[in-house]
C-alpha positions as a printed Julia matrix, in Angstrom:
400×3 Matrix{Float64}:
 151.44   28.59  -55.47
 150.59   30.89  -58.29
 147.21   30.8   -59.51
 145.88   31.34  -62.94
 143.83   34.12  -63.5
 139.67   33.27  -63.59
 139.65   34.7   -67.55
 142.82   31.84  -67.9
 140.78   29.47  -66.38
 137.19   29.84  -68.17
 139.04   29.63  -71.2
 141.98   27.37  -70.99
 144.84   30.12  -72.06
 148.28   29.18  -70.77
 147.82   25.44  -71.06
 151.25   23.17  -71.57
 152.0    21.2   -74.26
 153.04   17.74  -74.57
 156.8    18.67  -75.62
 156.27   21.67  -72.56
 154.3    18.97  -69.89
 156.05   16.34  -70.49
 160.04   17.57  -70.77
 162.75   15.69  -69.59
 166.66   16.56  -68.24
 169.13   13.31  -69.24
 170.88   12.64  -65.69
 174.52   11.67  -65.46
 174.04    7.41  -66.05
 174.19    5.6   -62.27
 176.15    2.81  -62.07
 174.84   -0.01  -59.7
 176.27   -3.7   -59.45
 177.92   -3.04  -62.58
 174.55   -2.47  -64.38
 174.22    1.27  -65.94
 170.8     3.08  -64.85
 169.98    5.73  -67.14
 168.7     8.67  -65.01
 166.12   11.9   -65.98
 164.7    14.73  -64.36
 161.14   16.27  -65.04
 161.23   20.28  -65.99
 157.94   21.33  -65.34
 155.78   21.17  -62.43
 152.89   18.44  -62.47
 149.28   19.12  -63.63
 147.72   19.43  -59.61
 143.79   18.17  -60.19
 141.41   21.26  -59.16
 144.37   23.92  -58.8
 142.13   26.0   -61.71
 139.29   26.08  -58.78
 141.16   27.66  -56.81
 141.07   30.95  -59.39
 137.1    30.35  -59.02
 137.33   29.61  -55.83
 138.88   33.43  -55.03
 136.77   35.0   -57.54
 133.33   33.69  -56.15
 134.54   33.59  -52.56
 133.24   29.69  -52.09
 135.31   27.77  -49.77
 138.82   25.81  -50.78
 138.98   22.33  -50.83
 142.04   19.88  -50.45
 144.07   19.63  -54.12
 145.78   16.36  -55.51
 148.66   15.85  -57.37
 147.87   14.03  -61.1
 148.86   10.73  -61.66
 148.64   10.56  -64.75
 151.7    12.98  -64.95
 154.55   10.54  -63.64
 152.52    7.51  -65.39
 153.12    8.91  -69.08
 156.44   10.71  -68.4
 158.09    7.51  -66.52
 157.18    5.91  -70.23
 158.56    8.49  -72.02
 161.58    7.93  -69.86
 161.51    4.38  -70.92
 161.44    5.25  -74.92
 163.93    7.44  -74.59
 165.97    5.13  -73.04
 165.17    2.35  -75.61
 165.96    5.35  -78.61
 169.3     5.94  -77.1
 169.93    1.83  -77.41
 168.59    2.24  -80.66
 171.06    4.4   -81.58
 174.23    2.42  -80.42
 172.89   -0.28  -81.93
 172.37    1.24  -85.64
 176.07    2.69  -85.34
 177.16   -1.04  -84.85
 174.17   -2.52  -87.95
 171.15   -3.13  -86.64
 168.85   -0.74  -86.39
 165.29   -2.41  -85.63
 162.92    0.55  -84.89
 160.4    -0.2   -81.66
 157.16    1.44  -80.01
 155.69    1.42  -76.97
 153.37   -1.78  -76.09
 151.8    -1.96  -72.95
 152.25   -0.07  -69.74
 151.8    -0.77  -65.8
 152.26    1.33  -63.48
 152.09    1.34  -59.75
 151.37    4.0   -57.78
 152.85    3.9   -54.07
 153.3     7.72  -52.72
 151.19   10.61  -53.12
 153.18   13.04  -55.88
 153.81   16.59  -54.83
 154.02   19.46  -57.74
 156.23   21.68  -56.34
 159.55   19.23  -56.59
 160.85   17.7   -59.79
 160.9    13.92  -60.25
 163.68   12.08  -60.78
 163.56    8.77  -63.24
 165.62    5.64  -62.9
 165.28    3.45  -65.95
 166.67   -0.1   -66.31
 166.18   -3.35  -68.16
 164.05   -6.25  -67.16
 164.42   -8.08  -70.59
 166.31   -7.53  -73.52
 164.55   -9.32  -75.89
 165.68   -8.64  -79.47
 161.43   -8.5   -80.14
 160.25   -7.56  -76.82
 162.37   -5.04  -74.58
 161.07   -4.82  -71.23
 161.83   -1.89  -68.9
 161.49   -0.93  -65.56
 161.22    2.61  -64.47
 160.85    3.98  -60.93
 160.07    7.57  -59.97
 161.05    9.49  -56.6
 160.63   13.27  -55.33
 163.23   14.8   -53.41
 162.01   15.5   -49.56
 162.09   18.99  -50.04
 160.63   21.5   -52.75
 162.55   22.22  -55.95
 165.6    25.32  -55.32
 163.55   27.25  -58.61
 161.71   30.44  -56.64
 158.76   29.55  -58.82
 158.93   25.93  -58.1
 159.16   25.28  -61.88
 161.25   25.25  -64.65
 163.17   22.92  -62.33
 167.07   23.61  -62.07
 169.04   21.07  -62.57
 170.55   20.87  -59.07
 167.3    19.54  -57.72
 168.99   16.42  -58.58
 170.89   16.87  -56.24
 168.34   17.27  -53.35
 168.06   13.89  -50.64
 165.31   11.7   -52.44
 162.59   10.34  -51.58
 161.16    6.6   -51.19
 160.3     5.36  -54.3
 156.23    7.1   -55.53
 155.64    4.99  -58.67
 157.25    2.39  -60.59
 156.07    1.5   -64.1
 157.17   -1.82  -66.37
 157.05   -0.65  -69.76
 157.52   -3.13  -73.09
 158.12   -2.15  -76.69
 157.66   -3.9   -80.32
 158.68   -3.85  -83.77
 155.94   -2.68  -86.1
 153.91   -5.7   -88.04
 151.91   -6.63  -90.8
 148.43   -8.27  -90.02
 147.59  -11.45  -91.14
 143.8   -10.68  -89.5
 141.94   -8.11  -88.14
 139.28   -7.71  -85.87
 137.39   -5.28  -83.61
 134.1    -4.94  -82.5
 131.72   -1.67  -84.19
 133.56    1.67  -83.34
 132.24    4.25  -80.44
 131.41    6.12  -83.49
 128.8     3.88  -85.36
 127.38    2.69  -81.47
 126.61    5.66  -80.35
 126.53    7.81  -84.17
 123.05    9.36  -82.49
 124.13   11.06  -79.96
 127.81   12.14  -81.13
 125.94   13.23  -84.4
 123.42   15.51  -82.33
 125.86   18.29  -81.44
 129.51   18.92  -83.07
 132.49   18.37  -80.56
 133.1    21.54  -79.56
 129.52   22.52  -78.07
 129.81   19.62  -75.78
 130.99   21.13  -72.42
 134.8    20.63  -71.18
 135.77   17.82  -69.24
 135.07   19.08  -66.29
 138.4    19.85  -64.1
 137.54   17.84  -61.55
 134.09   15.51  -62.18
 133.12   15.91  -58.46
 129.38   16.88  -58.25
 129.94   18.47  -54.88
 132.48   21.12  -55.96
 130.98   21.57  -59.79
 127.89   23.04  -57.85
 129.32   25.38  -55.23
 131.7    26.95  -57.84
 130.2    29.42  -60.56
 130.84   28.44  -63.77
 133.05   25.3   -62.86
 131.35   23.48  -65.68
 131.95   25.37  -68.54
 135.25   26.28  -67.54
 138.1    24.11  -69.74
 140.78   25.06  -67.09
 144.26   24.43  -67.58
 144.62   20.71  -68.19
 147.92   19.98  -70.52
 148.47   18.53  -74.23
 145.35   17.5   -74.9
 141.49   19.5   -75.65
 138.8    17.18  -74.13
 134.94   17.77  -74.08
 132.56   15.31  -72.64
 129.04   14.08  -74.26
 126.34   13.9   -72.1
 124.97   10.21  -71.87
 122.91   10.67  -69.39
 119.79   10.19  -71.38
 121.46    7.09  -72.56
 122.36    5.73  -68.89
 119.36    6.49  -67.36
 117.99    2.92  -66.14
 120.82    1.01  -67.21
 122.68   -1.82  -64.94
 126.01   -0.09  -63.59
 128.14   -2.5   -65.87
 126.13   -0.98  -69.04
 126.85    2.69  -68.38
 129.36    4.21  -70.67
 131.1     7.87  -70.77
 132.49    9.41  -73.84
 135.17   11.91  -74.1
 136.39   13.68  -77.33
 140.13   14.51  -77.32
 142.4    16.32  -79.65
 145.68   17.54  -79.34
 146.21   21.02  -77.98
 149.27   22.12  -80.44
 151.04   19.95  -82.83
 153.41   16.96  -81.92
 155.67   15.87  -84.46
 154.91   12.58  -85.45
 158.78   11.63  -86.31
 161.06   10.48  -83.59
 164.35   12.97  -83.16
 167.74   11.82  -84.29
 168.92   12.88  -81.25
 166.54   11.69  -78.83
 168.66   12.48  -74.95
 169.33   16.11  -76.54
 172.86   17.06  -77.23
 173.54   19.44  -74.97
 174.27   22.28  -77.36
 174.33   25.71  -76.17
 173.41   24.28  -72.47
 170.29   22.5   -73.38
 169.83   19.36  -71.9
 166.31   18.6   -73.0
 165.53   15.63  -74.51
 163.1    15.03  -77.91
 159.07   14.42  -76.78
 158.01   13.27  -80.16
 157.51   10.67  -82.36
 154.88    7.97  -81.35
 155.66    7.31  -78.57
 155.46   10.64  -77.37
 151.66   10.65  -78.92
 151.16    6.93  -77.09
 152.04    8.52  -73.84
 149.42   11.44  -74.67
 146.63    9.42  -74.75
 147.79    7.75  -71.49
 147.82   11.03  -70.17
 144.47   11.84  -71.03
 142.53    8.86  -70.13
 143.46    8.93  -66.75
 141.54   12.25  -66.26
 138.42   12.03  -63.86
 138.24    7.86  -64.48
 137.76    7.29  -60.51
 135.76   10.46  -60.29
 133.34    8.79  -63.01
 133.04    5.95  -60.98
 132.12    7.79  -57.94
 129.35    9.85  -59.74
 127.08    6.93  -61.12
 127.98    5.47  -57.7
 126.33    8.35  -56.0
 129.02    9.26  -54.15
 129.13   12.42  -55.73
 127.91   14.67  -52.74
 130.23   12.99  -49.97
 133.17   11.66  -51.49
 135.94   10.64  -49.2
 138.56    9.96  -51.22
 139.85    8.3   -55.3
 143.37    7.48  -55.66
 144.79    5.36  -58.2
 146.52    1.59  -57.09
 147.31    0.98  -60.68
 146.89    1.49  -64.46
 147.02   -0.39  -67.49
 147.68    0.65  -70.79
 147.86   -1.37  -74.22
 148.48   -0.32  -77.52
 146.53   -3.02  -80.28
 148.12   -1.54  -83.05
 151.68   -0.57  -84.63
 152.8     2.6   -82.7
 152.5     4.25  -85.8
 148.84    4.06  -86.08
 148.53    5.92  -82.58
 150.07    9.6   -83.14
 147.42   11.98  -83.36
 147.06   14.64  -86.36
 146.88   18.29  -84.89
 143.77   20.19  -86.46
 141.39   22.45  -85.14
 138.5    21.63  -87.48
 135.61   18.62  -86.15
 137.32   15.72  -87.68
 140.53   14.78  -85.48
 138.69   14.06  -82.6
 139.23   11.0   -80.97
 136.74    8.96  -78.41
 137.75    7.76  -75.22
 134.8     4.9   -74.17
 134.26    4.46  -70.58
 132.47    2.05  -68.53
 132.99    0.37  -64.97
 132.53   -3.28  -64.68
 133.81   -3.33  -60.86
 133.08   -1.8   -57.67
 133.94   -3.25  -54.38
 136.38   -3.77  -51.54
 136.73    0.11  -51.8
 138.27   -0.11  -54.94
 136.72    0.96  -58.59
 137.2    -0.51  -61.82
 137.46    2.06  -65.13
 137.95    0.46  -68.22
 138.58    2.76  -71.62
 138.49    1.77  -75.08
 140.62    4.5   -77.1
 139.66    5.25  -80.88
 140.81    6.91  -83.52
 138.88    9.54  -85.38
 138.61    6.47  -88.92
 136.94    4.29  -85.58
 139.78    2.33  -85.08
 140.33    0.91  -81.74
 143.8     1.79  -80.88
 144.3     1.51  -77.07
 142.72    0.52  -73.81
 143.59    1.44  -70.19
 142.33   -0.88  -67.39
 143.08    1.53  -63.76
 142.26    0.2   -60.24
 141.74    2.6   -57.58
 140.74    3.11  -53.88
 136.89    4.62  -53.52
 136.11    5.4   -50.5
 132.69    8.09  -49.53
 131.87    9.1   -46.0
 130.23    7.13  -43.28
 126.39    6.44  -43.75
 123.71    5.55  -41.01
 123.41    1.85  -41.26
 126.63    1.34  -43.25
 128.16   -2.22  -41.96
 132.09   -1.71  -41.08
 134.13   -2.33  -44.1
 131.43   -2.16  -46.93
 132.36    0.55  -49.55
């Protein structure tokens, strides 16, 4: 595994962008029961949570703790999978009249097998529904058993396709509509007017980074952890400090806010040519459009959401384990109304709202509110996960 340098890592050079993060190889179509499964491939290695430490780690000698892969990686690219998918139906269909242009909906996903970032995966998209309104597809995601044939285990070669899979590591049912006029509209005050105080008090960028990995445990034993952006893809994020604001509040009334922006520009058109034509040898397919900007927020607000949990939960200093079980994501609004304008000035920040209503069974509850930087509320993601810290004296057995 080759690690970033410290420099890269303190100030967030080298990170992917969406169209890098989240690229895509069209398959040769399956054919299964007579039913065609369209097929893709993943071309750069998964975001692993705390591999940036590990630069730290060597520079300030601390000792190395046990990485993850990201979830949110196969969770937003299994949905571009589905678009894509959808675009290429598009297509057929406006050769033959129709023509009826869709966005992404809602997401679940399922999450079933621990991801590995040194192997490709491999997407198998097919219909559950197809609606003339309301396309429904389902998308499953496996890992060959062995690393990728690439030396660098990236820029993934298209024989890894041809490596034995894997059981199935997440599935996903993804649904699309038509854009729509509203008859009425209505949303509760913005992020931005609730908590104007305190997101007036500093501009975005002198808030800290989102920390790489919001474990209290590891942000204190490495040097400089916290101010470090690290190498998280597609998207800027900075977190506000509410913890003036949470201090004495019930566990249901705690919020956490993190501004987002996008890290390079995403075009906010949809390709044409969506699977990639395979000119000159290039079998990429299009990340753009808004669906590729739906599946960037989905990306992003899956960052440190367990982790969140576990720190007003106190579990901060002997944390066992956070994995994700599942994760919602809806979109309120046309698809339209959800691509993100690339600027590096103060006022295309968007605010992802936080708070946990749940915790128990040794699962967590994180529930985000997603708005725009005009305080619309665009999106929210609902995620269930397994929370687990270490033993206590006087714990009871099976209490979290």
């Amino acid at each position: 595994m080759t690690l970033p340098s410290a420099e890269d890592v303190r100030k967030g050079h080298g990170r992917l962008t969406c169209q890098e993060a989240l690229s895509l190889t069209l398959l040769p179509d399956k054919l299964v029961e007579g039913q065609s499964i369209k097929r893709y491939m993943s071309r750069r290695k998964a975001w692993l949570t705390g591999h940036e430490f590990a630069a730290l780690v060597k520079e300030s000698e601390a000792s190395v703790f046990k990485l993850s892969a990201y979830g949110g990686h196969v969770y937003s690219q299994a949905s571009m999978a589905a678009s894509l998918t959808l675009k290429a139906a598009q297509g057929a269909a406006s050769q033959n009249g129709g023509g009826k242009k869709f966005g992404i909906h809602t997401i679940h996903g399922f999450f079933s097998e621990a991801g590995f970032n040194d192997r490709p995966y491999i997407y198998e998209v097919t219909d559950l529904a197809s609606n003339s309104s309301f396309p429904n597809l389902l998308v499953t995601a496996r890992q060959p058993v062995s690393p990728s044939t690439s030396p660098e285990g990236d820029h993934y070669p298209i024989a890894d396709a041809d490596l034995p899979p894997g059981p199935v590591c997440f599935s996903a049912m993804v649904s699309f509509r038509p854009s729509g006029s509203s008859q009425f509209d209505a949303q509760e005050p913005s992020a931005q007017e609730r908590f104007a105080d305190i997101l007036s008090s500093r501009r975005p960028m002198e808030w800290n980074p989102a920390p790489i990995s919001d474990i209290e445990a590891v942000l204190d034993r490495i040097p400089g952890s916290r101010q470090a952006i690290g190498m998280f893809p597609i998207i800027d994020m900075r977190k506000v400090d509410m913890r003036a604001y949470n201090a004495g509040r019930p566990f249901h009334e705690r919020r956490e806010l993190i501004l987002y922006r996008l890290l390079a520009p995403l075009p906010a058109n949809a390709s044409n040519d969506p699977e990639g034509s395979g000119k000159d040898g290039d079998e990429r397919c299009a990340i753009d459009g808004p669906d590729a900007h739906i599946c960037a927020h989905a990306y992003g607000a899956d960052r440190n959401g367990l982790l969140m949990i576990a720190k007003h939960a106190e579990f901060g200093y002997d944390l066992a384990r956070a994995a994700s079980l599942s994760y919602s994501f809806v979109v309120h609004v046309n698809a339209e109304e959800a691509v993100m304008t690339y600027s590096e000035g103060d006022d295309q920040w968007w605010v992802q709202e936080a708070c946990f209503p749940r915790v128990q069974a040794g699962r967590g509850i994180i529930h985000s509110k997603l708005w725009s930087p005009q305080g619309i509320h665009v999106a929210s993601m609902y995620q269930d996960g397994i929370l687990r810290r270490q033993p206590r004296p006087g714990d009871e057995k099976g209490k979290l």
